[in-house]
């Protein structure tokens, strides 16, 4: 092989290496971008789930507070009813 032939082989290998590198970097970056988008969507869904859970918890707390108020009123009435029954005996 002549010196000119070696130059062509080295040039071809260099161009091939450059193309493989560019293609590899492009594929890796596309995969990272896709993963980031997927993670963003997942985080948004998680935020919505957390918001609905917080609203449900607050609703439950309000209902329990109302129920507690009713129970306290019932305990007061029950206590007075017991006193009346003891007085009747």
PDB file of C-alpha atoms in Angstrom, residues 11-88:
ATOM      1  CA  UNK A  11      -9.565   9.324   6.924  1.00  0.00           C
ATOM      2  CA  UNK A  12     -12.328   6.749   6.429  1.00  0.00           C
ATOM      3  CA  UNK A  13     -11.816   5.376   9.941  1.00  0.00           C
ATOM      4  CA  UNK A  14     -11.876   8.922  11.342  1.00  0.00           C
ATOM      5  CA  UNK A  15     -15.102   9.800   9.532  1.00  0.00           C
ATOM      6  CA  UNK A  16     -16.686   6.496  10.606  1.00  0.00           C
ATOM      7  CA  UNK A  17     -15.662   7.127  14.221  1.00  0.00           C
ATOM      8  CA  UNK A  18     -17.053  10.658  14.072  1.00  0.00           C
ATOM      9  CA  UNK A  19     -20.388   9.441  12.665  1.00  0.00           C
ATOM     10  CA  UNK A  20     -20.682   6.702  15.287  1.00  0.00           C
ATOM     11  CA  UNK A  21     -19.910   9.229  18.048  1.00  0.00           C
ATOM     12  CA  UNK A  22     -22.492  11.720  16.770  1.00  0.00           C
ATOM     13  CA  UNK A  23     -25.160   9.034  16.424  1.00  0.00           C
ATOM     14  CA  UNK A  24     -24.397   7.654  19.899  1.00  0.00           C
ATOM     15  CA  UNK A  25     -24.544  11.068  21.548  1.00  0.00           C
ATOM     16  CA  UNK A  26     -27.810  11.856  19.737  1.00  0.00           C
ATOM     17  CA  UNK A  27     -29.441   8.612  20.894  1.00  0.00           C
ATOM     18  CA  UNK A  28     -28.252   9.067  24.485  1.00  0.00           C
ATOM     19  CA  UNK A  29     -29.510  12.663  24.631  1.00  0.00           C
ATOM     20  CA  UNK A  30     -32.883  11.672  23.139  1.00  0.00           C
ATOM     21  CA  UNK A  31     -33.225   8.945  25.778  1.00  0.00           C
ATOM     22  CA  UNK A  32     -32.358  11.387  28.590  1.00  0.00           C
ATOM     23  CA  UNK A  33     -34.890  13.901  27.279  1.00  0.00           C
ATOM     24  CA  UNK A  34     -37.580  11.220  27.125  1.00  0.00           C
ATOM     25  CA  UNK A  35     -36.821  10.084  30.673  1.00  0.00           C
ATOM     26  CA  UNK A  36     -36.988  13.682  31.919  1.00  0.00           C
ATOM     27  CA  UNK A  37     -40.387  14.224  30.269  1.00  0.00           C
ATOM     28  CA  UNK A  38     -41.699  10.970  31.723  1.00  0.00           C
ATOM     29  CA  UNK A  39     -40.453  11.950  35.182  1.00  0.00           C
ATOM     30  CA  UNK A  40     -42.136  15.349  34.844  1.00  0.00           C
ATOM     31  CA  UNK A  41     -45.457  13.756  33.932  1.00  0.00           C
ATOM     32  CA  UNK A  42     -45.131  11.308  36.822  1.00  0.00           C
ATOM     33  CA  UNK A  43     -44.382  14.143  39.260  1.00  0.00           C
ATOM     34  CA  UNK A  44     -47.417  16.112  38.051  1.00  0.00           C
ATOM     35  CA  UNK A  45     -49.663  13.086  38.524  1.00  0.00           C
ATOM     36  CA  UNK A  46     -48.199  12.586  41.995  1.00  0.00           C
ATOM     37  CA  UNK A  47     -48.884  16.241  42.871  1.00  0.00           C
ATOM     38  CA  UNK A  48     -52.517  15.861  41.764  1.00  0.00           C
ATOM     39  CA  UNK A  49     -52.829  12.698  43.843  1.00  0.00           C
ATOM     40  CA  UNK A  50     -51.343  14.437  46.883  1.00  0.00           C
ATOM     41  CA  UNK A  51     -53.695  17.405  46.446  1.00  0.00           C
ATOM     42  CA  UNK A  52     -56.741  15.137  46.302  1.00  0.00           C
ATOM     43  CA  UNK A  53     -55.506  13.208  49.349  1.00  0.00           C
ATOM     44  CA  UNK A  54     -55.035  16.461  51.293  1.00  0.00           C
ATOM     45  CA  UNK A  55     -58.547  17.606  50.342  1.00  0.00           C
ATOM     46  CA  UNK A  56     -59.990  14.260  51.428  1.00  0.00           C
ATOM     47  CA  UNK A  57     -58.081  14.453  54.723  1.00  0.00           C
ATOM     48  CA  UNK A  58     -59.345  17.981  55.384  1.00  0.00           C
ATOM     49  CA  UNK A  59     -62.904  16.885  54.588  1.00  0.00           C
ATOM     50  CA  UNK A  60     -62.571  13.946  56.975  1.00  0.00           C
ATOM     51  CA  UNK A  61     -61.205  16.230  59.687  1.00  0.00           C
ATOM     52  CA  UNK A  62     -64.179  18.590  59.288  1.00  0.00           C
ATOM     53  CA  UNK A  63     -66.632  15.680  59.444  1.00  0.00           C
ATOM     54  CA  UNK A  64     -64.933  14.259  62.544  1.00  0.00           C
ATOM     55  CA  UNK A  65     -65.003  17.651  64.238  1.00  0.00           C
ATOM     56  CA  UNK A  66     -68.723  17.960  63.511  1.00  0.00           C
ATOM     57  CA  UNK A  67     -69.303  14.423  64.765  1.00  0.00           C
ATOM     58  CA  UNK A  68     -67.306  15.158  67.905  1.00  0.00           C
ATOM     59  CA  UNK A  69     -69.483  18.196  68.573  1.00  0.00           C
ATOM     60  CA  UNK A  70     -72.610  16.091  68.191  1.00  0.00           C
ATOM     61  CA  UNK A  71     -71.201  13.396  70.486  1.00  0.00           C
ATOM     62  CA  UNK A  72     -70.409  15.981  73.160  1.00  0.00           C
ATOM     63  CA  UNK A  73     -73.974  17.266  72.932  1.00  0.00           C
ATOM     64  CA  UNK A  74     -75.322  13.729  73.176  1.00  0.00           C
ATOM     65  CA  UNK A  75     -73.135  13.003  76.205  1.00  0.00           C
ATOM     66  CA  UNK A  76     -74.514  16.098  77.909  1.00  0.00           C
ATOM     67  CA  UNK A  77     -78.092  15.041  77.155  1.00  0.00           C
ATOM     68  CA  UNK A  78     -77.384  11.465  78.255  1.00  0.00           C
ATOM     69  CA  UNK A  79     -75.917  12.743  81.522  1.00  0.00           C
ATOM     70  CA  UNK A  80     -78.987  14.863  82.213  1.00  0.00           C
ATOM     71  CA  UNK A  81     -81.242  11.926  81.282  1.00  0.00           C
ATOM     72  CA  UNK A  82     -79.360   9.707  83.757  1.00  0.00           C
ATOM     73  CA  UNK A  83     -79.809  12.327  86.463  1.00  0.00           C
ATOM     74  CA  UNK A  84     -83.530  12.505  85.744  1.00  0.00           C
ATOM     75  CA  UNK A  85     -83.834   8.722  85.870  1.00  0.00           C
ATOM     76  CA  UNK A  86     -81.921   8.585  89.177  1.00  0.00           C
ATOM     77  CA  UNK A  87     -84.191  11.279  90.583  1.00  0.00           C
ATOM     78  CA  UNK A  88     -87.255   9.302  89.495  1.00  0.00           C
TER      79      UNK A  88
END
